[in-house]
Amino acid sequence: MNILFAIATGIMFGLGVYQLLRRDLIKASFGFYILFTAINLFLLAAGAFEGTVPAYVDAQNEVISGGTPSDPLVQALILTAIVISFGTYALLLSFIVLASRRFKTVDSDEIDDLIG
Amino acid sequence: MINPLLLGTIFVPLLCAAFGLLIGRFRTLQHLLIFGGGVVAWVCSVLLLIANFESGVQIYRVGGWEPPFGIVLVADKLSSVFAVMATTVVAAGLLYALGCKDKCVTYPAFMPLFLCMGVGLNGALYTGDIFTLFVFIELMVISSVFLVAISDNRLGLEAAIKYLFISAMGTLFLLIAIGSIYATFGTLTIADIAQKLATGERPLLAEAAAVMLMCAFLLKSAVFPFHFWQPDFHTTAPTPVHSVLSSVVVKVGIYGLIRMITVMFTQEAATIENILVILGVIGIFFGSLGALRTYDAKRMLAYSTFGQIGFILVAIGWGTPAALVGALVYAVNHSFIKSALLMLTGVVSSRTYGKTATKREIGGVGKGMVLTSILYLLGGMALAGIPPLNGFISKVALVQGGIDAQGWLALGLAVAAGLITLQYMIGTWSLLFQQAPDEGVKAKPTGDAQYAPALLIGLCVLFGIYAAPLVEVVTRTVTDLGDPSLYIRAVLGG
C-alpha cells in the first residue's frame, strides 16, 4: 500500500509541476489542482495507521464496528486542505476568465502589461 | 494562563467581517463596524502583551481540548510583540481606508476582506499549531489576492494571477512540511514538536520538514530566491492594502523563521542562520539598488522592503541575543515607517488624475502640500536611520548586534547599503514635493485623508525620542526566547 501511495504521489507531482509550467494559463491552473491532489495523497500517506473501519467510537470509547480504525486526523487535515485549495482554484479560474476577456488570450507570455 | 482575550484578536474581527458583508448596503455603518473590529483586535493584542509581562505566556484552548490533541492559541512575548505591531498597522490601514477616495474602497466586499487579511495575520502569529498556521496564512493570502485584483490599478488582476500561482508553491512547501512532521512525530502542536526535537533524534523526514518550512517562510517574506512576485503584487494593490502588505504581512515569514530557530529546530539553528546572513546581504543590495533605479514611487518603497527585510534577516542570522534584539526592534520600527511612507505616497498619488505613482506623472504633484511633505521627509529620514527618529534606534540596535556577533563583513555591507536608502528617499521626496510639475500635469484639489500616516509618523517620532520602553520589551522578549522550555511548559503544562 505504501509503495502504491509513493508511486501515485510521485507521478502526480511530476504531472502537476509539468502542467503548472505550461504557458497556457488554463492548463497551468490544472497543474495547480493536480499538485494539491498530490499533496492530499501525501498527507493521507502520512497517517499513523491504515485502518479498515471508520474512526467512530461509542460512549464507552469502544470502536463501534470492530477492526482497526483509520487515522482520523489526516482525514481532517485533507478535508481542510481540499476546501482551501478548491476555493483558491475557483478564485484563480475566475481571474483567468477576467484576464481572458481583457487580453483576448490566455497565453501567459502575452499577458505582460506588468514589466520592470 | 488561560486567557480568552486571544479570541478577541481573531474571532471578534472575523464576526465583524461576516456581519459587515451582510450590511454592505449601508456603507458608512459597515466601514465603522469594520474599523471597530480592527480597534478591538488592537486593544486585545496590547492587553495580551501587558498580560505577558505580568503572568507569563497566555494560552487559549479552542473548544476546550487539551494540547497536543486540540488546537491551542499561544501568546508568548514574541507573538505578542509581532501582533501588536501588526494590529497597529492594520488599524491604521483601516483608518486610511475610511478617508480613501479610491473606487475600490466603495465596493461592499472591500472592508470585510481587509479585516479578514488582518485576522489571518493575527491568527498566523498567535497559533500554536502548524496546520492552523497554514489555514490562517491561506486566509491572509486569499483575501489579499482579492483586494489586489479589485484594485483601481488595472494591472492588479495580472499581479493577482501571478501571486496566486506563486503562493500555491508556498502552500505546497508548507503542506509538505506539515505532512513530514506528522509522519515523523505524530503531532502538529509546535510545543510538542519542539519537545520531540529537543531529544536530539532526527528521524528521516525531520530535516526535510525544516527545509520545507524555511522555504515557505522565505517565500512569504519575499526573500532572495523567492522575491520576484513582491514588487508587482504590492505596487498594484490599493494604497491602504499596500501599506499593510509591504510592512506587516511580509513579517509573518520573519516571525516563522525566528520561531523555527529559537523553539523548534534549535540544533539546526547555526546552519539556518548562515543561510539567512547570505540571503539577507543579497536582499539588502538587490532591494536598495532596485529602489534607486525604479520608475514609480510606490514601487520604490516595495523594493526598499526587500532591502529592509534583508537587514532583519542578517540580524537574525548573527544569532546572538543582542543581534536578535536588533532584528526585532528593526522589524517593529520598519513596519511603522514603511506603512506611513506608503500612505503618504498614496495621499499624493490620489491627487493625480491617473491615480498612479509613476515618477513621470506624480512629480511635483505634492508641491504645496506642506503637512504631507514634512511627514514624508520625517518618514524618509527614519527609514535612512537619521536621529532623532526611530530608524536611528533600530540601526543602532542592529550595529550593536553586529559588533556583538563579530559579523564584520555583513555589518560593513549593511551600513554601506544604509547610505543608498538616504539617497533614494531624499531623491523621491524632492521629486514629489519640491520639483515643479511637468508640462500638462495637473493635481486634483483634494486627496485622501492623512490622519493615519500622521498617527504612524507620530509613533515613529515617539519611538525615536523615547525608545526605552520598546527596547526594554524587546530585550525581555529575547531573554525569554533563549529558554524554549518556557514556551513548551506553558502550552503543554507541567
Coordinates of C-alpha atoms in Angstrom, one line a residue:
Chain A
M1 CA 0.0 0.0 0.0
N2 CA 2.8 2.4 0.9
I3 CA 4.6 1.7 -2.4
L4 CA 1.4 2.4 -4.2
F5 CA 1.0 5.8 -2.4
A6 CA 4.6 6.7 -3.1
I7 CA 4.3 5.9 -6.8
A8 CA 0.9 7.7 -7.1
T9 CA 2.2 10.8 -5.3
G10 CA 5.3 10.9 -7.3
I11 CA 3.5 10.6 -10.6
M12 CA 1.0 13.3 -9.7
F13 CA 3.7 15.7 -8.5
G14 CA 5.5 15.2 -11.9
L15 CA 2.3 15.8 -13.8
G16 CA 1.4 18.8 -11.7
V17 CA 4.7 20.5 -12.0
Y18 CA 4.9 19.9 -15.7
Q19 CA 1.4 21.2 -16.2
L20 CA 2.0 24.2 -13.9
L21 CA 4.9 25.3 -16.1
R22 CA 2.7 25.4 -19.3
R23 CA 2.2 28.8 -21.0
D24 CA -1.5 28.4 -21.3
L25 CA -3.0 29.7 -18.0
I26 CA -5.9 27.3 -18.0
K27 CA -3.5 24.3 -18.4
A28 CA -1.3 25.8 -15.7
S29 CA -4.3 26.0 -13.4
F30 CA -5.0 22.3 -13.9
G31 CA -1.4 21.8 -12.8
F32 CA -2.2 23.8 -9.7
Y33 CA -5.1 21.4 -8.8
I34 CA -3.2 18.2 -9.6
L35 CA -0.4 19.4 -7.3
F36 CA -2.9 19.9 -4.5
T37 CA -4.3 16.5 -5.0
A38 CA -0.8 15.0 -4.9
I39 CA -0.3 16.8 -1.6
N40 CA -3.5 15.4 -0.2
L41 CA -2.4 11.9 -1.1
F42 CA 0.9 12.6 0.6
L43 CA -1.0 13.8 3.8
L44 CA -3.1 10.6 3.7
A45 CA 0.0 8.5 3.5
A46 CA 1.5 10.4 6.5
G47 CA -1.3 9.0 8.7
A48 CA -0.2 6.9 11.6
F49 CA -2.0 3.7 10.8
E50 CA -4.0 2.2 8.0
G51 CA -7.5 1.3 9.1
T52 CA -10.2 -0.8 7.6
V53 CA -13.2 0.8 9.5
P54 CA -14.3 4.4 10.1
A55 CA -13.0 6.1 13.3
Y56 CA -16.2 6.2 15.2
V57 CA -16.4 5.4 18.9
D58 CA -19.4 4.9 21.2
A59 CA -20.0 6.4 24.6
Q60 CA -17.5 4.0 26.2
N61 CA -14.8 4.9 23.7
E62 CA -15.1 1.4 22.1
V63 CA -14.7 1.2 18.4
I64 CA -18.1 0.5 17.0
S65 CA -17.6 -1.8 14.1
G66 CA -14.6 -3.8 15.2
G67 CA -11.2 -3.9 13.4
T68 CA -8.5 -1.2 13.2
P69 CA -10.0 2.3 12.7
S70 CA -8.1 4.6 10.2
D71 CA -6.3 7.7 11.4
P72 CA -8.9 10.4 11.6
L73 CA -6.5 13.4 11.9
V74 CA -5.1 13.2 8.4
Q75 CA -8.6 12.9 7.1
A76 CA -9.5 16.2 8.9
L77 CA -6.4 17.8 7.5
I78 CA -7.2 16.7 4.0
L79 CA -10.7 18.0 4.2
T80 CA -9.5 21.4 5.3
A81 CA -6.8 21.4 2.6
I82 CA -9.4 20.4 0.0
V83 CA -11.7 23.2 1.0
I84 CA -8.9 25.8 0.8
S85 CA -7.4 24.5 -2.5
F86 CA -10.9 24.4 -4.0
G87 CA -11.6 28.0 -3.0
T88 CA -8.2 29.1 -4.3
Y89 CA -8.8 27.2 -7.6
A90 CA -12.2 28.8 -8.1
L91 CA -10.7 32.2 -7.5
L92 CA -7.8 31.5 -9.9
L93 CA -10.2 30.4 -12.7
S94 CA -12.4 33.4 -12.2
F95 CA -9.3 35.7 -12.5
I96 CA -8.3 33.8 -15.7
V97 CA -11.8 34.4 -17.1
L98 CA -11.5 38.1 -16.4
A99 CA -7.9 38.2 -17.9
S100 CA -9.0 36.4 -21.0
R101 CA -11.8 38.9 -21.6
R102 CA -9.4 41.8 -21.1
F103 CA -6.4 40.5 -23.1
K104 CA -8.3 38.2 -25.5
T105 CA -5.8 35.5 -24.8
V106 CA -4.8 33.1 -22.0
D107 CA -1.2 32.8 -23.1
S108 CA 0.9 33.9 -20.2
D109 CA 3.5 35.3 -22.5
E110 CA 1.1 37.8 -23.9
I111 CA -0.4 38.9 -20.6
D112 CA 2.6 41.1 -19.9
D113 CA 1.5 44.7 -19.0
L114 CA 3.4 44.5 -15.8
I115 CA 7.0 45.0 -16.7
G116 CA 10.0 46.5 -15.0
Chain B
M1 CA -2.5 31.2 32.0
I2 CA -5.8 30.6 30.1
N3 CA -6.8 34.0 28.5
P4 CA -9.9 34.4 26.4
L5 CA -8.6 37.7 25.1
L6 CA -7.0 35.7 22.3
L7 CA -10.5 35.2 20.9
G8 CA -10.8 39.0 20.8
T9 CA -7.9 39.2 18.3
I10 CA -9.2 36.6 15.9
F11 CA -12.9 35.7 16.3
V12 CA -14.3 39.2 17.1
P13 CA -12.9 40.8 13.9
L14 CA -13.9 37.7 12.0
L15 CA -17.5 38.1 13.2
C16 CA -17.3 41.9 12.4
A17 CA -16.2 41.0 8.8
A18 CA -19.0 38.5 8.4
F19 CA -21.6 40.9 9.7
G20 CA -20.1 43.6 7.7
L21 CA -20.8 41.7 4.5
L22 CA -24.5 41.4 5.5
I23 CA -24.8 45.2 5.9
G24 CA -22.8 46.0 2.8
R25 CA -25.6 48.3 1.6
F26 CA -25.1 50.8 4.4
R27 CA -21.6 51.8 3.6
T28 CA -20.8 54.2 6.4
L29 CA -22.2 51.8 9.0
Q30 CA -20.2 48.9 7.5
H31 CA -17.0 50.9 7.4
L32 CA -17.4 52.0 11.1
L33 CA -18.2 48.4 12.2
I34 CA -15.1 47.0 10.4
F35 CA -12.9 49.8 11.8
G36 CA -14.3 48.9 15.2
G37 CA -13.3 45.3 14.7
G38 CA -9.8 46.4 13.9
V39 CA -9.6 48.5 17.0
V40 CA -10.9 45.7 19.2
A41 CA -8.1 43.4 17.8
W42 CA -5.6 46.1 18.6
V43 CA -6.8 46.6 22.2
C44 CA -6.8 42.9 22.8
S45 CA -3.3 42.4 21.4
V46 CA -2.0 45.3 23.6
L47 CA -3.7 43.8 26.7
L48 CA -2.2 40.4 25.8
L49 CA 1.3 41.9 25.6
I50 CA 0.8 43.5 29.0
A51 CA -0.6 40.3 30.5
N52 CA 2.5 38.5 29.2
F53 CA 4.8 40.7 31.3
E54 CA 2.5 40.2 34.4
S55 CA 1.8 36.5 34.3
G56 CA 3.8 34.8 31.6
V57 CA 2.7 33.1 28.4
Q58 CA -1.0 33.3 27.7
I59 CA -2.8 30.4 26.0
Y60 CA -6.4 29.6 25.0
R61 CA -7.6 26.1 24.2
V62 CA -10.1 26.2 21.4
G63 CA -13.0 24.0 22.1
G64 CA -11.5 23.1 25.5
W65 CA -9.4 20.3 24.1
E66 CA -6.0 19.8 25.8
P67 CA -2.9 20.3 23.7
P68 CA -1.3 18.4 22.0
F69 CA -4.6 16.9 20.8
G70 CA -6.6 20.2 20.4
I71 CA -5.8 23.4 18.7
V72 CA -4.2 25.9 21.0
L73 CA -3.7 29.7 20.6
V74 CA -0.5 30.9 22.3
A75 CA 0.6 34.4 23.0
D76 CA 4.1 34.4 24.2
K77 CA 6.2 37.6 24.1
L78 CA 7.4 37.1 20.5
S79 CA 3.9 36.6 19.1
S80 CA 2.6 39.5 21.2
V81 CA 5.2 41.9 20.0
F82 CA 4.6 41.0 16.4
A83 CA 0.8 41.0 16.9
V84 CA 0.8 44.5 18.5
M85 CA 2.8 45.7 15.6
A86 CA 0.5 44.0 13.1
T87 CA -2.8 45.2 14.6
T88 CA -1.5 48.7 14.9
V89 CA -0.6 48.9 11.2
V90 CA -3.9 47.1 10.2
A91 CA -5.9 49.5 12.3
A92 CA -4.1 52.5 10.7
G93 CA -4.7 50.9 7.3
L94 CA -8.5 50.7 8.1
L95 CA -8.4 54.3 9.2
Y96 CA -6.8 55.3 6.0
A97 CA -9.4 53.3 4.0
L98 CA -12.2 55.3 5.8
G99 CA -10.8 58.5 4.2
C100 CA -9.7 56.9 1.0
K101 CA -11.1 58.2 -2.3
D102 CA -10.3 55.1 -4.4
K103 CA -13.2 53.5 -6.2
C104 CA -12.5 50.0 -4.9
V105 CA -13.0 51.1 -1.3
T106 CA -16.7 51.7 -2.1
Y107 CA -17.2 48.0 -3.0
P108 CA -19.2 46.2 -0.3
A109 CA -16.6 43.5 0.0
F110 CA -13.5 45.7 0.4
M111 CA -13.5 46.4 4.1
P112 CA -14.6 42.9 5.2
L113 CA -11.8 41.4 3.1
F114 CA -9.3 43.9 4.5
L115 CA -10.2 42.9 8.0
C116 CA -10.0 39.2 7.0
M117 CA -6.5 39.8 6.0
G118 CA -5.8 41.3 9.4
V119 CA -7.4 38.3 11.1
G120 CA -5.2 35.9 9.0
L121 CA -2.2 37.8 10.1
N122 CA -3.1 37.8 13.8
G123 CA -4.1 34.1 13.6
A124 CA -0.8 33.1 12.0
L125 CA 1.1 35.0 14.7
Y126 CA -0.9 33.6 17.7
T127 CA -1.5 30.0 16.7
G128 CA 0.4 27.2 18.4
D129 CA -0.3 24.6 15.8
I130 CA 1.3 24.4 12.4
F131 CA -1.8 23.3 10.5
T132 CA -3.8 26.2 11.9
L133 CA -0.8 28.4 10.8
F134 CA -1.4 27.1 7.2
V135 CA -5.1 27.9 7.4
F136 CA -4.6 31.4 8.6
I137 CA -1.8 32.1 6.1
E138 CA -4.2 30.9 3.4
L139 CA -6.9 33.2 4.7
M140 CA -4.4 36.1 4.5
V141 CA -3.3 35.2 1.0
I142 CA -6.7 34.7 -0.4
S143 CA -8.1 38.0 1.0
S144 CA -5.0 40.0 -0.1
V145 CA -5.3 38.5 -3.6
F146 CA -8.9 39.6 -3.8
L147 CA -8.0 43.1 -2.7
V148 CA -5.3 43.4 -5.3
A149 CA -7.5 42.0 -8.1
I150 CA -10.2 44.7 -7.4
S151 CA -7.6 47.5 -7.2
D152 CA -8.2 50.7 -9.1
N153 CA -4.9 49.9 -10.9
R154 CA -5.9 47.8 -13.8
L155 CA -2.7 45.8 -13.6
G156 CA -3.9 44.4 -10.3
L157 CA -5.6 41.4 -12.0
E158 CA -2.4 40.3 -13.7
A159 CA -0.4 40.6 -10.5
A160 CA -3.1 38.7 -8.6
I161 CA -2.9 35.7 -11.0
K162 CA 0.9 35.8 -10.8
Y163 CA 0.8 35.8 -7.0
L164 CA -1.8 33.0 -6.7
F165 CA 0.5 30.7 -8.7
I166 CA 3.5 31.6 -6.6
S167 CA 1.7 31.4 -3.3
A168 CA 0.5 27.9 -4.4
M169 CA 4.2 27.0 -4.3
G170 CA 4.4 28.4 -0.8
T171 CA 1.4 26.4 0.3
L172 CA 2.9 23.3 -1.2
F173 CA 6.1 23.7 0.8
L174 CA 4.1 24.3 4.0
L175 CA 1.9 21.3 3.4
I176 CA 4.8 19.0 2.6
A177 CA 6.4 20.2 5.9
I178 CA 3.2 19.5 7.8
G179 CA 2.9 16.1 6.3
S180 CA 6.6 15.3 7.0
I181 CA 6.3 16.5 10.6
Y182 CA 3.1 14.5 11.2
A183 CA 4.6 11.3 9.7
T184 CA 7.7 11.7 11.8
F185 CA 6.4 12.9 15.2
G186 CA 2.7 12.3 15.0
T187 CA 1.8 15.7 16.3
L188 CA 1.2 19.2 14.9
T189 CA 1.4 21.3 18.0
I190 CA 4.5 23.5 17.9
A191 CA 5.4 23.0 21.5
D192 CA 5.0 19.2 21.2
I193 CA 7.2 19.1 18.1
A194 CA 9.8 21.2 19.9
Q195 CA 9.7 18.8 22.8
K196 CA 10.3 15.8 20.5
L197 CA 13.0 17.6 18.5
A198 CA 14.8 18.6 21.8
T199 CA 15.6 15.0 22.4
G200 CA 18.2 15.3 19.6
E201 CA 16.8 12.5 17.5
R202 CA 16.4 13.3 13.8
P203 CA 14.2 10.8 12.0
L204 CA 14.3 10.7 8.3
L205 CA 11.8 13.4 7.4
A206 CA 12.6 15.9 10.3
E207 CA 15.3 17.8 8.4
A208 CA 13.3 17.7 5.2
A209 CA 10.5 19.4 7.1
A210 CA 12.9 22.1 8.3
V211 CA 14.0 22.8 4.8
M212 CA 10.4 23.0 3.5
L213 CA 9.2 25.2 6.4
M214 CA 12.1 27.5 5.7
C215 CA 11.3 27.7 2.0
A216 CA 7.6 28.5 2.8
F217 CA 8.6 31.3 5.3
L218 CA 11.2 32.8 2.9
L219 CA 8.5 32.8 0.1
K220 CA 6.1 34.6 2.4
S221 CA 8.7 37.2 3.2
A222 CA 9.8 37.6 -0.4
V223 CA 13.5 36.9 0.3
F224 CA 16.0 36.5 -2.5
P225 CA 15.3 33.3 -4.4
F226 CA 11.6 33.8 -4.0
H227 CA 11.3 37.5 -4.3
F228 CA 10.2 38.3 -7.8
W229 CA 6.5 38.5 -7.2
Q230 CA 6.7 41.1 -4.5
P231 CA 7.1 44.5 -6.3
D232 CA 4.4 43.7 -8.9
F233 CA 1.9 42.4 -6.3
H234 CA 2.5 45.1 -3.8
T235 CA 2.6 48.1 -6.2
T236 CA -0.7 47.3 -7.9
A237 CA -2.5 47.0 -4.6
P238 CA -4.9 49.8 -3.4
T239 CA -2.9 52.2 -1.1
P240 CA -4.3 51.0 2.3
V241 CA -3.8 47.4 1.3
H242 CA -0.3 48.1 0.0
S243 CA 0.7 49.8 3.3
V244 CA -0.3 46.7 5.2
L245 CA 1.2 44.2 2.7
S246 CA 4.6 45.8 2.4
S247 CA 5.0 46.4 6.1
V248 CA 3.5 43.7 8.3
V249 CA 2.3 40.8 6.0
V250 CA 5.9 40.2 4.9
K251 CA 6.9 40.0 8.6
V252 CA 4.9 36.7 9.0
G253 CA 7.8 34.9 7.4
I254 CA 10.3 36.6 9.7
Y255 CA 8.2 35.6 12.7
G256 CA 8.1 32.0 11.4
L257 CA 11.9 31.9 11.0
I258 CA 12.5 33.3 14.5
R259 CA 10.1 30.7 15.9
M260 CA 11.8 27.9 13.9
I261 CA 15.4 28.7 15.1
T262 CA 14.5 29.6 18.7
V263 CA 11.9 27.0 19.6
M264 CA 11.7 24.2 17.1
F265 CA 14.9 23.5 15.2
T266 CA 17.4 24.8 17.8
Q267 CA 20.1 22.3 16.9
E268 CA 19.9 23.3 13.2
A269 CA 19.9 27.0 14.0
A270 CA 23.5 27.6 13.1
T271 CA 23.1 26.2 9.6
I272 CA 19.9 28.2 9.0
E273 CA 21.5 31.3 10.4
N274 CA 24.4 31.1 8.0
I275 CA 22.0 30.8 5.0
L276 CA 20.0 33.8 6.3
V277 CA 23.0 36.1 6.5
I278 CA 23.9 35.4 2.9
L279 CA 20.3 35.8 1.7
G280 CA 20.0 39.0 3.8
V281 CA 23.0 40.6 2.3
I282 CA 21.8 39.8 -1.2
G283 CA 18.4 41.2 -0.3
I284 CA 19.9 44.4 1.0
F285 CA 21.8 45.2 -2.1
F286 CA 19.2 43.9 -4.6
G287 CA 16.5 45.9 -2.8
S288 CA 18.4 49.1 -2.3
L289 CA 19.8 49.2 -5.9
G290 CA 16.3 48.3 -7.3
A291 CA 14.7 51.1 -5.3
L292 CA 17.3 53.5 -6.7
R293 CA 16.6 52.8 -10.3
T294 CA 12.8 52.3 -10.4
Y295 CA 10.3 54.5 -12.2
D296 CA 7.4 54.5 -9.7
A297 CA 7.3 56.0 -6.2
K298 CA 5.2 53.1 -4.7
R299 CA 7.3 50.5 -6.5
M300 CA 10.4 52.1 -5.0
L301 CA 9.0 51.5 -1.5
A302 CA 8.2 47.9 -2.4
Y303 CA 11.8 47.4 -3.5
S304 CA 13.0 49.1 -0.4
T305 CA 11.1 46.5 1.7
F306 CA 13.4 43.8 0.2
G307 CA 16.4 45.7 1.5
Q308 CA 14.9 46.3 4.9
I309 CA 13.8 42.6 5.2
G310 CA 17.4 41.9 4.3
F311 CA 18.7 43.9 7.3
I312 CA 16.4 41.9 9.6
L313 CA 17.5 38.6 8.1
V314 CA 21.2 39.5 8.6
A315 CA 20.5 40.4 12.2
I316 CA 18.6 37.1 12.8
G317 CA 21.5 35.3 11.1
W318 CA 24.1 36.7 13.5
G319 CA 22.2 34.7 16.1
T320 CA 23.4 36.3 19.3
P321 CA 20.8 37.7 21.7
A322 CA 22.0 41.3 21.1
A323 CA 21.6 40.7 17.3
L324 CA 18.1 39.3 17.8
V325 CA 17.1 42.4 19.8
G326 CA 18.4 44.4 16.8
A327 CA 16.3 42.3 14.4
L328 CA 13.1 42.7 16.5
V329 CA 13.5 46.5 17.0
Y330 CA 14.2 46.8 13.3
A331 CA 11.1 44.8 12.4
V332 CA 8.8 46.8 14.6
N333 CA 10.2 50.2 13.5
H334 CA 10.3 49.3 9.9
S335 CA 6.6 48.4 9.9
F336 CA 5.5 51.8 11.2
I337 CA 7.9 53.8 8.9
K338 CA 7.1 51.8 5.7
S339 CA 3.3 51.8 6.1
A340 CA 3.4 55.6 6.9
L341 CA 5.5 56.3 3.8
L342 CA 3.3 54.2 1.6
M343 CA 0.2 56.0 2.9
L344 CA 1.8 59.4 2.2
T345 CA 2.7 58.4 -1.3
G346 CA -0.9 57.2 -1.7
V347 CA -2.1 60.7 -0.5
V348 CA -0.1 62.3 -3.2
S349 CA -1.0 59.9 -5.9
S350 CA -4.7 60.2 -5.0
R351 CA -4.4 63.8 -6.3
T352 CA -3.2 62.7 -9.8
Y353 CA -5.9 62.1 -12.3
G354 CA -4.5 58.7 -13.3
K355 CA -4.2 57.6 -9.7
T356 CA -0.7 56.4 -10.4
A357 CA 2.6 56.9 -8.7
T358 CA 4.9 56.7 -11.8
K359 CA 7.5 59.4 -11.4
R360 CA 6.6 61.0 -14.7
E361 CA 3.0 61.7 -13.6
I362 CA 3.5 62.2 -9.9
G363 CA 6.5 64.6 -10.0
G364 CA 5.6 67.9 -8.4
V365 CA 2.0 67.0 -7.6
G366 CA 2.8 67.4 -3.9
K367 CA 4.0 70.9 -4.2
G368 CA 2.1 73.0 -1.7
M369 CA 1.1 70.0 0.5
V370 CA 3.1 71.2 3.5
L371 CA 2.0 68.7 6.1
T372 CA 2.4 65.7 3.8
S373 CA 5.8 67.0 2.7
I374 CA 7.0 67.3 6.3
L375 CA 5.6 63.9 7.3
Y376 CA 7.2 62.3 4.2
L377 CA 10.6 63.9 5.0
L378 CA 10.4 62.6 8.6
G379 CA 9.5 59.1 7.3
G380 CA 12.3 59.1 4.8
M381 CA 14.8 60.2 7.4
A382 CA 13.6 57.5 9.7
L383 CA 14.0 54.9 7.0
A384 CA 17.5 56.0 6.4
G385 CA 18.3 56.0 10.1
I386 CA 18.9 59.6 11.0
P387 CA 18.4 60.7 14.6
P388 CA 16.2 61.5 16.5
L389 CA 13.8 59.2 14.7
N390 CA 13.1 55.5 15.4
G391 CA 15.0 54.3 12.4
F392 CA 18.1 55.6 14.1
I393 CA 17.3 53.4 17.2
S394 CA 16.9 50.3 15.0
K395 CA 20.1 51.0 13.1
V396 CA 22.0 51.4 16.5
A397 CA 20.4 48.2 17.8
L398 CA 21.4 46.4 14.6
V399 CA 25.0 47.7 14.7
Q400 CA 25.3 46.7 18.3
G401 CA 24.1 43.2 17.4
G402 CA 26.7 43.0 14.6
I403 CA 29.5 44.1 16.9
D404 CA 28.4 41.6 19.5
A405 CA 28.3 38.8 16.9
Q406 CA 31.6 40.0 15.2
G407 CA 29.9 39.7 11.8
W408 CA 32.2 42.4 10.4
L409 CA 31.8 41.8 6.7
A410 CA 28.0 41.7 6.8
L411 CA 27.9 44.7 9.1
G412 CA 30.1 46.8 6.8
L413 CA 27.9 45.9 3.8
A414 CA 24.8 46.7 5.8
V415 CA 26.0 50.1 6.9
A416 CA 27.2 51.0 3.4
A417 CA 23.8 50.0 1.9
G418 CA 22.1 52.2 4.5
L419 CA 23.5 55.2 2.7
I420 CA 21.8 54.2 -0.5
T421 CA 18.5 54.4 1.4
L422 CA 19.2 58.0 2.2
Q423 CA 19.8 58.7 -1.5
Y424 CA 16.6 57.2 -2.8
M425 CA 14.4 58.7 -0.1
I426 CA 15.7 62.2 -0.5
G427 CA 15.5 61.9 -4.3
T428 CA 11.9 60.9 -4.2
W429 CA 11.0 63.5 -1.6
S430 CA 12.3 66.3 -3.7
L431 CA 10.6 64.8 -6.8
L432 CA 7.3 64.6 -5.1
F433 CA 7.2 67.9 -3.1
Q434 CA 9.9 70.2 -4.4
Q435 CA 10.2 69.9 -8.1
A436 CA 7.9 71.9 -10.4
P437 CA 5.3 69.7 -12.0
D438 CA 5.9 68.5 -15.6
E439 CA 4.1 70.2 -18.5
G440 CA 0.4 69.2 -18.6
V441 CA 0.5 67.5 -15.1
K442 CA -2.5 68.8 -13.0
A443 CA -3.4 68.0 -9.5
K444 CA -6.9 67.4 -8.0
P445 CA -7.8 69.9 -5.3
T446 CA -8.3 67.2 -2.6
G447 CA -6.8 63.8 -1.9
D448 CA -7.1 61.1 0.7
A449 CA -7.3 62.0 4.4
Q450 CA -4.0 61.8 6.2
Y451 CA -4.9 61.0 9.8
A452 CA -3.5 57.5 9.6
P453 CA 0.0 58.4 8.3
A454 CA 0.2 61.3 10.7
L455 CA -0.5 58.9 13.6
L456 CA 2.1 56.4 12.4
I457 CA 4.8 59.1 11.9
G458 CA 3.9 60.3 15.4
L459 CA 4.7 56.8 16.6
C460 CA 8.0 56.9 14.7
V461 CA 9.0 60.2 16.4
L462 CA 7.8 58.9 19.8
F463 CA 9.8 55.7 19.5
G464 CA 12.8 57.8 18.3
I465 CA 12.8 60.2 21.2
Y466 CA 11.5 57.8 23.9
A467 CA 12.8 54.4 22.8
A468 CA 13.4 52.9 26.2
P469 CA 10.1 51.0 26.6
L470 CA 10.3 49.4 23.1
V471 CA 13.9 48.3 23.6
E472 CA 13.1 47.0 27.1
V473 CA 10.1 45.0 25.9
V474 CA 12.2 43.5 23.0
T475 CA 15.1 42.7 25.3
R476 CA 12.9 40.8 27.7
T477 CA 11.3 39.0 24.7
V478 CA 14.7 37.9 23.5
T479 CA 15.7 36.8 27.1
D480 CA 12.6 34.5 27.1
L481 CA 13.4 33.2 23.6
G482 CA 16.7 31.9 25.0
D483 CA 14.8 29.3 27.0
P484 CA 12.4 27.4 24.7
S485 CA 11.2 25.3 27.7
L486 CA 9.2 28.3 28.9
Y487 CA 7.1 28.1 25.8
I488 CA 6.8 24.3 25.8
R489 CA 5.8 24.2 29.5
A490 CA 3.2 26.9 29.2
V491 CA 1.5 25.1 26.3
L492 CA 1.7 21.5 27.5
G493 CA 1.6 22.2 31.2
G494 CA 3.8 20.6 33.8

